[in-house]
Amino acid sequence: MNEHIWEILTDAFPKLLGYGVRVTIPLMLLSFALALVISILVALVQYANIKGLRLICRFYIWVVRGTPLLVQLYLIFYGLPKMGIVLDAFPCAVMVMGLNEAAYMAETVRGALESVSKGQVEAGRCIGLNYLQIMRHIVLPQAFRVAFPALSNSMISMTKETSLAATITVMEMFRQAQVINGRVYQPLALYTLVALIYLAFCTILTAGQHWGEKKLGSYGQTSRQESLFSRLFGRRKAV
């Protein structure tokens, strides 16, 4: 019996890992990239306090954070066809997961933006920088450093959430495990193997997060700011 299970696992492992690399990881990366873009835009709207757009952003965050991701997947994939809108499973999963995670990441980015001292923004205005230049050279670099750990956690969380895409027929790693289990019926062994592969993926991402935090933390914030303002002031003097 043990030999039979071992044979099943050795046969299933390369298939599961292959789907993990070809489908699960790309699904996570695409969803995270979409979430990052949306979250930055939503956070910037709130930071700039554009009233009409800010209300829309707050409504979006309220709705998305207040409803389960699984329900959102079902609503878009199975519900929209009733209105004549049909989406393929993979792009649907990317869109829904990206929109879902963006609502959480937007609050992270907004908090990071607001953590930057207002005095630095005023100093940027004093030397003649416009709003976009202030955001690019002063606010966003510092905000990214603050938000990096939380954004990295979001990426790790999204890696695990990709398993929910199996519910809308995306043939990712967990769905492939379900297919194999339907043939051999060894749920404990197969799902343990899948869990270990997810654990390996998340461990690699966690190591990358620690490396990134160490790299960002190795540069003194004060020295970076002084270097930035010296470059900007020097540029103004040259003009």
Short mmCIF file of C-alpha atoms in Angstrom, two decimals:
data_model
loop_
_atom_site.label_atom_id
_atom_site.label_comp_id
_atom_site.label_asym_id
_atom_site.label_seq_id
_atom_site.Cartn_x
_atom_site.Cartn_y
_atom_site.Cartn_z
CA MET A 1 0.00 0.00 0.00
CA ASN A 2 2.79 2.41 0.94
CA GLU A 3 4.64 1.56 -2.26
CA HIS A 4 1.47 2.22 -4.23
CA ILE A 5 1.06 5.67 -2.66
CA TRP A 6 4.74 6.47 -3.24
CA GLU A 7 4.33 5.54 -6.89
CA ILE A 8 1.30 7.81 -7.18
CA LEU A 9 3.17 10.72 -5.58
CA THR A 10 6.29 10.34 -7.70
CA ASP A 11 4.11 10.28 -10.79
CA ALA A 12 1.98 13.24 -9.65
CA PHE A 13 4.78 15.52 -8.40
CA PRO A 14 6.21 16.62 -11.79
CA LYS A 15 2.68 17.21 -13.12
CA LEU A 16 1.66 19.29 -10.12
CA LEU A 17 4.91 21.24 -10.11
CA GLY A 18 4.57 21.85 -13.84
CA TYR A 19 1.08 23.31 -13.43
CA GLY A 20 2.35 25.31 -10.48
CA VAL A 21 5.13 26.90 -12.53
CA ARG A 22 3.13 27.32 -15.76
CA VAL A 23 -0.23 28.39 -14.34
CA THR A 24 -0.24 29.11 -10.58
CA ILE A 25 2.79 31.43 -10.52
CA PRO A 26 1.81 33.37 -13.71
CA LEU A 27 -1.73 33.73 -12.32
CA MET A 28 -0.32 35.19 -9.10
CA LEU A 29 2.13 37.50 -10.87
CA LEU A 30 -0.42 38.88 -13.33
CA SER A 31 -3.02 39.35 -10.59
CA PHE A 32 -0.48 41.07 -8.34
CA ALA A 33 0.70 43.37 -11.14
CA LEU A 34 -2.91 44.39 -11.85
CA ALA A 35 -3.57 44.88 -8.13
CA LEU A 36 -0.44 47.00 -7.73
CA VAL A 37 -1.38 49.36 -10.56
CA ILE A 38 -4.98 49.75 -9.35
CA SER A 39 -3.96 50.16 -5.71
CA ILE A 40 -1.47 52.92 -6.52
CA LEU A 41 -4.06 54.80 -8.59
CA VAL A 42 -6.73 54.44 -5.89
CA ALA A 43 -4.28 55.48 -3.16
CA LEU A 44 -3.13 58.52 -5.14
CA VAL A 45 -6.73 59.65 -5.66
CA GLN A 46 -7.35 59.43 -1.93
CA TYR A 47 -4.04 61.08 -1.08
CA ALA A 48 -4.81 63.97 -3.41
CA ASN A 49 -8.32 64.15 -1.89
CA ILE A 50 -10.12 64.46 -5.23
CA LYS A 51 -13.61 64.46 -3.73
CA GLY A 52 -15.74 62.88 -6.47
CA LEU A 53 -13.19 60.23 -7.34
CA ARG A 54 -12.36 59.69 -3.68
CA LEU A 55 -15.96 58.69 -2.95
CA ILE A 56 -15.88 56.21 -5.83
CA CYS A 57 -12.63 54.74 -4.52
CA ARG A 58 -13.99 54.43 -0.98
CA PHE A 59 -17.13 52.71 -2.33
CA TYR A 60 -14.99 50.28 -4.34
CA ILE A 61 -12.85 49.44 -1.30
CA TRP A 62 -15.96 49.02 0.88
CA VAL A 63 -17.69 46.62 -1.51
CA VAL A 64 -14.64 44.52 -2.39
CA ARG A 65 -13.35 44.17 1.16
CA GLY A 66 -16.83 43.38 2.42
CA THR A 67 -17.49 40.43 0.11
CA PRO A 68 -15.63 37.08 -0.15
CA LEU A 69 -13.22 36.47 -3.02
CA LEU A 70 -14.96 33.17 -3.80
CA VAL A 71 -18.30 34.93 -4.19
CA GLN A 72 -16.69 37.54 -6.45
CA LEU A 73 -15.22 34.79 -8.65
CA TYR A 74 -18.61 33.10 -8.99
CA LEU A 75 -20.39 36.38 -9.58
CA ILE A 76 -18.13 37.37 -12.48
CA PHE A 77 -17.52 33.97 -14.07
CA TYR A 78 -20.96 32.42 -13.68
CA GLY A 79 -23.10 35.53 -13.28
CA LEU A 80 -21.97 37.77 -16.14
CA PRO A 81 -22.83 35.22 -18.88
CA LYS A 82 -26.48 35.77 -17.91
CA MET A 83 -25.96 39.34 -19.18
CA GLY A 84 -24.20 38.17 -22.34
CA ILE A 85 -20.68 38.81 -21.03
CA VAL A 86 -18.58 35.65 -21.23
CA LEU A 87 -14.99 35.58 -19.96
CA ASP A 88 -12.43 32.80 -20.19
CA ALA A 89 -11.54 31.29 -16.84
CA PHE A 90 -7.91 32.41 -16.60
CA PRO A 91 -8.36 36.12 -17.47
CA CYS A 92 -11.45 36.16 -15.27
CA ALA A 93 -9.39 34.86 -12.34
CA VAL A 94 -6.66 37.44 -13.00
CA MET A 95 -9.19 40.28 -13.11
CA VAL A 96 -11.15 39.28 -10.02
CA MET A 97 -8.11 38.44 -7.90
CA GLY A 98 -6.40 41.65 -8.99
CA LEU A 99 -9.42 43.80 -8.16
CA ASN A 100 -9.91 42.02 -4.86
CA GLU A 101 -6.34 42.39 -3.64
CA ALA A 102 -6.08 45.97 -4.91
CA ALA A 103 -8.73 47.04 -2.40
CA TYR A 104 -6.50 45.89 0.46
CA MET A 105 -3.25 47.08 -1.09
CA ALA A 106 -4.72 50.53 -1.77
CA GLU A 107 -5.07 51.11 1.97
CA THR A 108 -1.49 49.96 2.49
CA VAL A 109 -0.20 52.35 -0.17
CA ARG A 110 -2.39 55.21 1.11
CA GLY A 111 -1.02 54.76 4.63
CA ALA A 112 2.53 54.70 3.26
CA LEU A 113 1.93 57.90 1.29
CA GLU A 114 0.54 59.65 4.34
CA SER A 115 3.55 58.55 6.39
CA VAL A 116 5.80 60.87 4.37
CA SER A 117 6.33 64.14 6.20
CA LYS A 118 4.30 67.07 4.87
CA GLY A 119 7.37 69.21 5.42
CA GLN A 120 9.17 67.38 2.63
CA VAL A 121 6.26 68.04 0.28
CA GLU A 122 6.35 71.74 1.19
CA ALA A 123 10.10 71.79 0.67
CA GLY A 124 9.60 70.35 -2.80
CA ARG A 125 7.13 73.10 -3.63
CA CYS A 126 9.53 75.73 -2.32
CA ILE A 127 12.19 74.70 -4.83
CA GLY A 128 9.71 74.82 -7.71
CA LEU A 129 8.70 71.18 -8.17
CA ASN A 130 5.23 70.47 -9.50
CA TYR A 131 2.91 67.84 -8.03
CA LEU A 132 4.06 65.00 -10.29
CA GLN A 133 7.74 65.74 -9.59
CA ILE A 134 7.10 65.81 -5.84
CA MET A 135 5.33 62.46 -6.02
CA ARG A 136 8.01 60.91 -8.22
CA HIS A 137 11.13 62.20 -6.47
CA ILE A 138 10.03 62.63 -2.84
CA VAL A 139 6.82 60.86 -1.81
CA LEU A 140 6.67 57.62 -3.81
CA PRO A 141 10.26 56.41 -3.16
CA GLN A 142 9.79 56.76 0.59
CA ALA A 143 6.26 55.38 0.52
CA PHE A 144 7.44 52.30 -1.39
CA ARG A 145 10.03 51.60 1.29
CA VAL A 146 7.34 51.74 3.98
CA ALA A 147 4.80 49.68 2.01
CA PHE A 148 7.20 47.02 0.76
CA PRO A 149 6.73 44.49 3.63
CA ALA A 150 2.92 44.65 3.48
CA LEU A 151 2.88 44.46 -0.33
CA SER A 152 5.18 41.44 -0.17
CA ASN A 153 2.78 39.80 2.26
CA SER A 154 -0.02 40.44 -0.23
CA MET A 155 1.95 38.65 -2.93
CA ILE A 156 2.51 35.64 -0.68
CA SER A 157 -1.17 35.60 0.24
CA MET A 158 -2.18 35.75 -3.42
CA THR A 159 -0.03 32.70 -4.15
CA LYS A 160 -2.24 30.67 -1.84
CA GLU A 161 -5.46 32.29 -3.04
CA THR A 162 -4.82 31.08 -6.59
CA SER A 163 -6.20 27.73 -5.43
CA LEU A 164 -9.66 29.32 -5.45
CA ALA A 165 -9.36 29.68 -9.23
CA ALA A 166 -9.95 25.92 -9.40
CA THR A 167 -13.59 26.63 -8.55
CA ILE A 168 -14.06 28.39 -11.91
CA THR A 169 -12.27 25.65 -13.87
CA VAL A 170 -8.81 27.22 -14.10
CA MET A 171 -6.45 24.27 -14.51
CA GLU A 172 -3.91 25.40 -11.94
CA MET A 173 -1.99 23.25 -9.49
CA PHE A 174 -4.79 22.54 -7.03
CA ARG A 175 -7.27 21.78 -9.81
CA GLN A 176 -4.80 19.32 -11.31
CA ALA A 177 -4.51 17.63 -7.92
CA GLN A 178 -8.29 17.27 -7.88
CA VAL A 179 -8.21 15.68 -11.33
CA ILE A 180 -5.51 13.20 -10.30
CA ASN A 181 -7.34 12.43 -7.07
CA GLY A 182 -10.46 11.64 -9.08
CA ARG A 183 -8.53 8.79 -10.72
CA VAL A 184 -6.55 7.34 -7.81
CA TYR A 185 -8.51 8.59 -4.77
CA GLN A 186 -5.63 9.36 -2.44
CA PRO A 187 -6.75 12.76 -1.10
CA LEU A 188 -4.54 12.82 2.00
CA ALA A 189 -1.33 12.09 0.11
CA LEU A 190 -2.07 14.26 -2.93
CA TYR A 191 -3.34 17.32 -1.07
CA THR A 192 -0.42 17.07 1.36
CA LEU A 193 1.91 17.11 -1.64
CA VAL A 194 0.12 20.17 -3.05
CA ALA A 195 0.38 21.90 0.33
CA LEU A 196 4.12 21.25 0.40
CA ILE A 197 4.56 22.73 -3.08
CA TYR A 198 2.59 25.83 -2.04
CA LEU A 199 4.79 25.99 1.06
CA ALA A 200 7.92 25.85 -1.11
CA PHE A 201 6.64 28.66 -3.35
CA CYS A 202 5.77 30.83 -0.35
CA THR A 203 9.10 30.08 1.32
CA ILE A 204 10.96 31.32 -1.76
CA LEU A 205 8.83 34.47 -1.84
CA THR A 206 9.38 35.01 1.89
CA ALA A 207 13.13 34.75 1.38
CA GLY A 208 12.85 37.32 -1.40
CA GLN A 209 10.84 39.57 0.91
CA HIS A 210 13.50 39.39 3.63
CA TRP A 211 16.22 40.13 1.09
CA GLY A 212 14.26 43.11 -0.23
CA GLU A 213 13.61 44.48 3.25
CA LYS A 214 17.28 44.14 4.14
CA LYS A 215 18.29 45.82 0.88
CA LEU A 216 15.89 48.72 1.39
CA GLY A 217 16.84 49.02 5.04
CA SER A 218 20.55 49.18 4.25
CA TYR A 219 20.16 52.68 2.84
CA GLY A 220 19.69 55.35 5.47
CA GLN A 221 16.50 57.28 4.93
CA THR A 222 18.04 60.55 6.05
CA SER A 223 21.05 60.26 3.77
CA ARG A 224 18.79 59.45 0.82
CA GLN A 225 16.65 62.48 1.51
CA GLU A 226 19.72 64.71 1.85
CA SER A 227 21.13 63.34 -1.39
CA LEU A 228 17.78 63.86 -3.12
CA PHE A 229 17.41 67.46 -2.00
CA SER A 230 21.03 68.25 -2.78
CA ARG A 231 20.50 66.99 -6.33
CA LEU A 232 17.28 68.94 -6.69
CA PHE A 233 18.74 72.16 -5.25
CA GLY A 234 21.84 71.71 -7.36
CA ARG A 235 19.67 71.26 -10.42
CA ARG A 236 17.77 74.49 -9.62
CA LYS A 237 20.99 76.41 -9.04
CA ALA A 238 22.36 75.19 -12.32
CA VAL A 239 19.26 76.48 -14.04
#
